[in-house]
Amino acid sequence: MRHYPSAAEPAGRSLGDAETAALAEVIASGKLNFTVGGTQTPALEHEFATLLGVDHAVACSSGTAALHLAVGAVDPAPGDEIITTPLTDFGTVIPILAQNAVPVFADVDPETGVLDPVSVESLISGRTRAIVAVHLFGAAAPVDTLREIADQYGVALIEDCAQAYLTALPDGRLAGTVGHASCFSLQQYKHITCGDGGLAVSADPQFAAAMRLFADKGWPRATGERTHLSFGMNYRMTELQAAVARVQLVKLPSVVERRRHSARRLAEALRPLAGIRVPADLDRHAVWLLPVVLDVDAAGADNQAYAKALAAEGVPVSAGYLDQPVYGYPAIAQRRLYGGSGFPFTSPPARVEFRYGPGLCPRAERLIGRTLLVLHWNEAYTDGDVDAIAEAFVRVHHRLRVGSLHPGAEIGV
Ligand SMILES: Cc1ncc(COP(=O)(O)O)c(C=O)c1O
C-alpha cells in the first residue's frame, strides 16, 4: 500500500541541519533559558510578532499553555463563563477549567465546523468573560463578527490558532490579529514544531503584560525585583525550543503554501463528486487537516463508512475528527476534576448548575457522527500522493453510491 508522509516521521517534517546547528549554538552558549540572558526566546517572540504584524508575542511551553496565558490574563472569577466550541482539541478547554471558569459550548457551522456567532450570542450571560474561537483545521472562524459581539458585551475574544498558521480572513488580514489574544502551538503535529511549544500574541500591551507575567510565575522579571504580582505558572519556553522554532518559522510560508497547493489539487478532483463538499476557501486556509463534509444521502454513506472504505485503500483519513464533542469527555461529563466536588460546575460558584451531555450542540454532534471526514494532510504530499488519494476517493464514492442505490451491488464493483 502507498505510504503517505506524516508529521510523525522525518519525511513529513521540515526539520534538518539548520535546526541541529541552532541547537548546538544554544548548548555551546551555556544559556538554556532566557532568564539567564538567553537570546533565542526574545528573538522568536520578536520574529513571530513581526510576522503577524502585532506588537507583542509571548513564547511558552505548549499551545495549551498559550491559551492558559490568555485565559489567565482575562482572570475569571470561579464560576465565570467562557464560551467556546465542542469541536476542538481538549487543550482549548483545559485552561478554562484550570482557572475555575465554566466552559459554555456553542454550536458550530454545519459546513465548516467553526463557531456559529448566533449560537455564541445566544449563550452570553452576565457571567460571560470571554469567547474562545478555534480556526478549525486551518479555516478562518468568523472572528470579525465574534469580535463585534465580544465588544458589544464587554468580553474578551481569544483566537485559538493552533491549527491555523497564516490562515487569512476574507479581507486578507491574518487569523490571530483580531482577538484580544491569539494562541499558537508548536507541538509535533503542527505546521511547524519544536516538539512542544506555544506562542500567545496580542496587540494590547496590558493584555500582553498580563500574559507574560502568567507564563513566569507572576514574576515581573524585567524590573529585577523578586516578587510575584499575580498568579501564574512556569510555562517558560526553553532556549532549545526557541532556537528550533526560529528556524522552523522561516520555513512556515513554504509549508503552508505546499499544503494549500496539494489541497487545491485534491479539491479540484473531488468537486464533481455528488454529496462531497470540500472547503471553498483553500487559498486562505492553512490546511492543517483537509475536511470533507458529506451530504450523506447524495454521497451514499456516512463518514464512518467512507473513513473505513478509504482507510482500506490506504488513505490517511478519520471520521469526525473527534469520537465525541469535548463536553462528552469523562473529565467534563463526569466532572472528573477538583476531587469530584463538582466545582466549578455547581451553583455556587456558577450562576446555575452546569451539566453536559448528548444533544447540547446537535450540529457538532452530526459533524462528528455522520458528515465530517478529515484527510490527514502534510506539506510533503506530492502531486502523485494527491492523485492517489483522489483516485481512491472516486472509487470509494462510486462503490458506496452504487451500494446505497442497489443494496448488495457494491460487491465486485
Ligand atoms: C485547536 C487546538 N487547540 C489547542 C491545542 C493544544 O496545543 P498543544 O498540544 O500544543 O498543547 C491544539 C493542539 O493539539 C489544537 O489543535
XYZ file of C-alpha atoms and ligand atoms in Angstrom:
429
model
C 0.000 0.000 0.000
C 1.192 3.523 -0.736
C 2.984 5.276 2.126
C 1.986 8.892 2.739
C 4.402 11.097 4.701
C 3.152 12.034 8.162
C 4.134 14.564 10.805
C 5.436 11.725 12.970
C 8.417 10.987 10.711
C 11.310 12.952 9.174
C 9.848 12.800 5.648
C 6.771 14.661 6.837
C 8.619 17.343 8.793
C 10.772 20.243 7.662
C 13.446 19.593 10.302
C 17.087 19.498 9.218
C 20.652 20.661 9.626
C 19.748 24.268 10.356
C 17.759 23.193 13.441
C 20.669 21.000 14.577
C 23.121 23.887 14.186
C 20.828 26.236 16.100
C 20.578 23.744 18.948
C 24.340 23.252 19.054
C 24.816 27.008 19.306
C 22.479 27.260 22.298
C 24.202 24.393 24.075
C 27.613 25.950 23.463
C 26.346 29.237 24.931
C 25.519 27.542 28.246
C 22.306 29.554 28.386
C 19.390 27.175 28.086
C 16.831 29.607 29.469
C 16.062 33.239 28.655
C 16.123 34.142 32.353
C 19.926 33.928 32.330
C 20.265 36.091 29.264
C 19.400 33.614 26.531
C 18.573 35.437 23.334
C 16.595 32.853 21.356
C 13.276 33.212 23.153
C 13.064 37.012 22.884
C 14.179 36.778 19.241
C 11.454 34.228 18.475
C 8.879 36.467 20.135
C 10.013 39.441 18.080
C 10.055 37.499 14.810
C 6.638 35.958 15.391
C 5.059 39.279 16.352
C 6.560 40.819 13.204
C 5.208 38.015 11.028
C 1.692 38.596 12.347
C 2.025 42.361 12.426
C 1.141 42.629 16.122
C 3.175 44.331 18.809
C 3.541 41.564 21.368
C 4.244 37.830 21.449
C 4.944 35.650 24.468
C 6.622 32.285 23.966
C 5.636 29.431 26.247
C 5.753 25.686 26.658
C 2.721 24.494 24.624
C -0.389 25.599 22.766
C -2.421 24.703 25.844
C -0.096 26.909 27.907
C -0.540 29.759 25.387
C -4.312 29.527 25.821
C -3.803 29.398 29.580
C -1.848 32.669 29.405
C -4.784 34.262 27.591
C -7.428 32.904 29.972
C -5.182 33.783 32.916
C -4.954 37.352 31.605
C -8.769 37.518 31.430
C -8.676 36.461 35.116
C -12.161 34.977 35.511
C -13.675 34.530 38.964
C -14.701 30.966 39.912
C -17.883 30.062 38.035
C -17.496 32.783 35.402
C -18.294 31.544 31.915
C -16.162 31.241 28.803
C -17.925 30.355 25.563
C -16.145 28.006 23.208
C -16.605 25.196 20.696
C -17.066 21.491 21.404
C -15.248 20.608 18.174
C -11.645 21.147 19.192
C -8.653 19.701 20.995
C -9.079 19.430 24.765
C -6.239 21.957 25.017
C -8.751 24.705 24.163
C -10.820 23.872 27.226
C -8.205 22.838 29.833
C -7.211 26.463 30.616
C -10.846 27.412 31.235
C -11.199 24.571 33.751
C -7.788 25.286 35.278
C -8.864 28.867 36.001
C -12.050 27.583 37.671
C -14.269 29.007 34.953
C -17.131 27.132 33.285
C -16.889 26.224 29.606
C -20.132 27.029 27.794
C -20.328 25.208 24.483
C -21.800 26.993 21.477
C -22.794 25.107 18.348
C -20.886 25.268 15.090
C -21.438 25.909 11.408
C -22.606 22.627 9.834
C -20.317 23.077 6.819
C -17.067 24.312 8.328
C -17.265 23.288 11.986
C -16.208 26.730 13.226
C -18.201 28.592 15.897
C -21.587 29.930 14.882
C -21.821 33.558 16.110
C -25.615 33.312 16.500
C -25.204 30.403 18.899
C -22.410 32.248 20.721
C -24.501 35.394 21.208
C -27.472 33.387 22.489
C -25.277 31.995 25.282
C -23.870 35.287 26.582
C -24.837 35.856 30.201
C -23.960 38.301 32.935
C -21.144 35.902 33.900
C -19.553 35.580 30.439
C -15.951 36.783 30.436
C -14.560 35.551 27.126
C -15.154 33.737 23.850
C -12.519 31.279 22.621
C -12.849 30.749 18.852
C -10.942 27.975 17.090
C -9.791 28.304 13.488
C -10.596 24.645 12.964
C -8.301 22.649 10.668
C -6.937 25.983 9.423
C -10.263 27.503 8.272
C -10.943 31.046 9.399
C -13.527 31.273 12.180
C -15.818 34.335 11.866
C -13.672 36.361 14.231
C -14.787 39.765 12.937
C -18.382 39.045 13.915
C -17.253 37.433 17.156
C -15.150 40.488 17.989
C -18.194 42.712 17.445
C -20.167 40.504 19.828
C -17.295 40.499 22.322
C -17.051 44.304 22.212
C -20.807 44.725 22.497
C -20.918 42.655 25.689
C -17.553 43.763 27.086
C -15.917 40.329 26.998
C -12.581 39.175 25.562
C -12.104 37.321 22.293
C -9.334 34.731 22.256
C -8.366 33.130 18.943
C -7.114 29.556 19.101
C -4.786 29.433 16.093
C -3.117 26.128 16.992
C -4.168 24.710 13.618
C -4.131 27.963 11.709
C -0.737 29.450 10.911
C -1.099 32.047 8.142
C -4.823 31.456 7.746
C -6.233 34.586 6.120
C -9.604 36.167 6.867
C -11.879 37.097 3.943
C -10.406 40.633 3.871
C -6.823 39.326 3.763
C -5.829 40.007 7.364
C -4.257 37.077 9.179
C -6.119 34.949 11.695
C -4.691 35.831 15.082
C -4.877 39.590 14.574
C -8.495 40.229 15.590
C -8.841 38.844 19.107
C -7.558 40.380 22.347
C -5.106 37.479 22.295
C -4.333 34.647 19.897
C -2.624 31.383 20.648
C -0.445 29.104 18.522
C 1.059 25.650 19.068
C 4.470 24.271 18.132
C 3.594 20.690 19.033
C 4.935 17.865 16.860
C 1.878 17.636 14.573
C 1.536 21.334 13.853
C 2.713 23.178 10.708
C 5.988 23.963 12.421
C 7.318 22.355 15.564
C 9.899 22.311 18.300
C 8.406 19.200 19.889
C 6.148 21.179 22.174
C 5.850 24.924 22.472
C 3.404 27.789 22.204
C 3.101 31.447 21.293
C 0.482 33.901 22.525
C 0.178 37.242 20.744
C -1.683 40.429 21.499
C -1.888 43.961 20.161
C -2.829 45.188 23.631
C 0.204 45.990 25.818
C -1.680 45.400 29.079
C -3.086 42.070 27.953
C 0.362 41.037 26.733
C 1.984 42.080 30.015
C -0.544 40.008 31.963
C 0.199 37.005 29.744
C 3.935 37.455 30.207
C 3.524 37.501 33.968
C 1.313 34.410 33.854
C 3.965 32.485 31.894
C 6.613 33.207 34.503
C 5.038 32.722 37.960
C 3.705 36.266 38.065
C 7.301 37.465 38.302
C 7.989 40.914 36.774
C 11.460 39.795 35.771
C 12.318 42.863 33.695
C 12.218 45.034 36.837
C 14.922 42.959 38.535
C 12.651 42.637 41.548
C 11.954 39.232 43.132
C 8.229 39.444 43.698
C 5.086 37.781 42.369
C 2.473 40.255 41.258
C -0.216 37.824 40.182
C -0.972 34.120 39.952
C 0.914 32.339 37.223
C 2.597 29.135 36.173
C 6.059 28.240 34.981
C 5.248 27.988 31.288
C 8.596 29.346 30.073
C 9.891 28.196 26.714
C 13.486 26.976 26.826
C 16.166 28.377 24.564
C 16.439 24.962 22.907
C 12.801 25.068 21.855
C 13.056 28.696 20.760
C 16.155 28.042 18.645
C 14.403 25.258 16.750
C 11.189 27.261 16.450
C 13.047 30.222 14.917
C 14.450 28.056 12.141
C 11.054 26.460 11.614
C 9.403 29.876 11.407
C 11.453 30.758 8.329
C 10.046 27.651 6.643
C 6.447 28.361 7.584
C 5.277 30.201 4.421
C 6.533 27.386 2.228
C 4.942 24.738 4.473
C 1.566 26.459 4.267
C 1.839 27.115 0.529
C 2.662 23.469 -0.215
C -0.293 22.326 1.885
C -2.576 24.744 0.035
C -1.282 23.684 -3.357
C -1.917 19.990 -2.762
C -5.274 20.645 -1.085
C -6.453 22.656 -4.120
C -5.369 19.808 -6.383
C -7.432 17.308 -4.394
C -10.388 19.686 -4.180
C -10.438 20.015 -7.983
C -10.626 16.239 -8.274
C -13.345 15.814 -5.618
C -15.616 18.722 -6.527
C -17.525 16.856 -9.264
C -18.471 14.050 -6.853
C -22.092 14.169 -5.683
C -22.512 14.817 -1.975
C -18.828 15.587 -1.345
C -18.010 19.087 -0.148
C -14.506 20.481 0.184
C -13.606 23.893 1.680
C -14.299 26.814 -0.645
C -11.528 28.942 0.890
C -8.421 26.860 0.235
C -6.439 29.904 -0.941
C -6.507 31.260 2.588
C -6.884 28.014 4.564
C -3.875 26.631 6.485
C -4.934 23.031 5.700
C -3.756 21.504 8.942
C -6.229 18.768 8.104
C -8.353 18.759 4.959
C -12.007 18.484 5.966
C -14.553 16.918 3.634
C -18.216 17.265 4.580
C -20.688 14.734 3.227
C -24.256 15.156 2.165
C -24.957 11.644 3.354
C -27.912 10.984 1.037
C -26.149 12.171 -2.087
C -22.809 10.605 -1.131
C -24.456 7.267 -0.453
C -22.987 6.692 3.003
C -21.943 8.446 6.179
C -18.486 9.454 7.373
C -17.899 6.190 9.245
C -18.447 4.114 6.094
C -16.341 6.484 3.995
C -13.490 6.500 6.514
C -13.480 2.715 6.700
C -13.507 2.302 2.921
C -10.860 4.988 2.349
C -8.614 3.589 5.089
C -8.865 0.196 3.417
C -7.477 1.896 0.296
C -4.563 3.228 2.379
C -5.781 6.845 2.538
C -4.837 8.610 5.807
C -8.284 9.681 6.990
C -10.501 9.765 10.081
C -14.232 10.138 10.585
C -15.459 13.075 12.616
C -12.058 14.408 13.840
C -13.142 13.533 17.417
C -15.037 10.493 18.683
C -17.324 12.786 20.635
C -17.695 16.500 21.354
C -15.358 17.820 24.025
C -18.235 18.010 26.525
C -18.659 14.236 26.254
C -15.206 13.503 27.658
C -15.286 11.986 31.177
C -13.235 14.907 32.502
C -16.233 17.172 31.841
C -19.311 14.940 31.540
C -18.395 13.031 34.711
C -16.826 16.085 36.350
C -13.503 14.413 36.948
C -11.734 17.403 38.430
C -11.268 19.044 41.787
C -11.766 15.925 43.903
C -15.157 15.028 42.478
C -16.589 18.143 44.153
C -18.486 19.242 41.071
C -16.624 22.558 41.206
C -16.766 24.814 39.199
C -19.959 23.483 37.563
C -22.009 23.682 40.758
C -24.016 26.717 41.795
C -22.404 28.493 43.554
C -19.858 29.400 42.264
C -21.594 29.047 38.867
C -24.716 31.026 38.003
C -26.650 27.787 37.516
C -25.752 24.108 37.797
C -23.936 23.149 34.560
C -24.428 19.647 33.180
C -23.103 18.386 29.874
C -24.451 15.574 27.754
C -25.567 14.464 24.301
C -27.787 16.899 22.434
C -26.040 20.038 23.693
C -24.643 21.013 20.261
C -26.539 18.998 17.605
C -24.630 20.377 14.610
C -21.254 19.500 16.122
C -22.586 16.060 17.019
C -23.811 15.484 13.468
C -20.460 16.503 12.003
C -18.683 14.079 14.315
C -21.105 11.213 13.944
C -22.322 11.488 10.355
C -20.894 14.066 7.991
C -17.273 15.072 8.665
C -14.253 13.304 7.241
C -10.761 14.644 7.828
C -7.938 13.802 5.481
C -4.600 13.925 7.283
C -2.574 16.474 5.395
C 1.124 17.107 5.011
C 3.356 19.586 3.216
C 5.387 16.702 1.778
C 2.474 15.264 -0.202
C 3.456 15.098 -3.854
C 1.063 15.538 -6.757
C 1.315 11.748 -7.081
C 0.180 11.301 -3.463
C -2.736 13.643 -4.043
C -3.745 11.899 -7.258
C -3.634 8.527 -5.486
C -5.934 9.889 -2.746
C -8.265 11.327 -5.392
C -8.426 8.043 -7.297
C -9.167 6.106 -4.105
C -11.852 8.636 -3.226
C -13.503 8.340 -6.634
C -13.513 4.534 -6.359
C -14.953 4.586 -2.849
C -17.549 7.181 -3.805
C -18.696 5.103 -6.750
C -18.854 1.930 -4.684
C -20.745 3.468 -1.764
C -23.197 5.269 -4.026
C -23.920 2.180 -6.066
C -24.236 0.249 -2.812
C -26.778 2.737 -1.470
C -28.852 2.738 -4.672
C -28.734 -1.040 -5.125
C -28.038 -2.709 -1.773
C -25.715 -5.683 -2.250
C -24.458 -4.468 -5.609
C -21.258 -2.950 -4.204
C -19.607 -6.351 -4.153
C -17.478 -6.701 -7.227
C -17.783 -3.087 -8.344
C -7.230 23.679 18.265
C -6.177 23.313 19.261
N -6.110 23.999 20.409
C -5.184 23.736 21.330
C -4.235 22.764 21.138
C -3.255 22.490 22.214
O -1.943 22.649 21.785
P -0.745 21.808 22.475
O -0.928 20.384 22.070
O 0.479 22.446 21.931
O -0.881 21.996 23.943
C -4.238 22.039 19.950
C -3.202 21.019 19.664
O -3.328 19.866 19.722
C -5.245 22.296 18.990
O -5.305 21.611 17.845
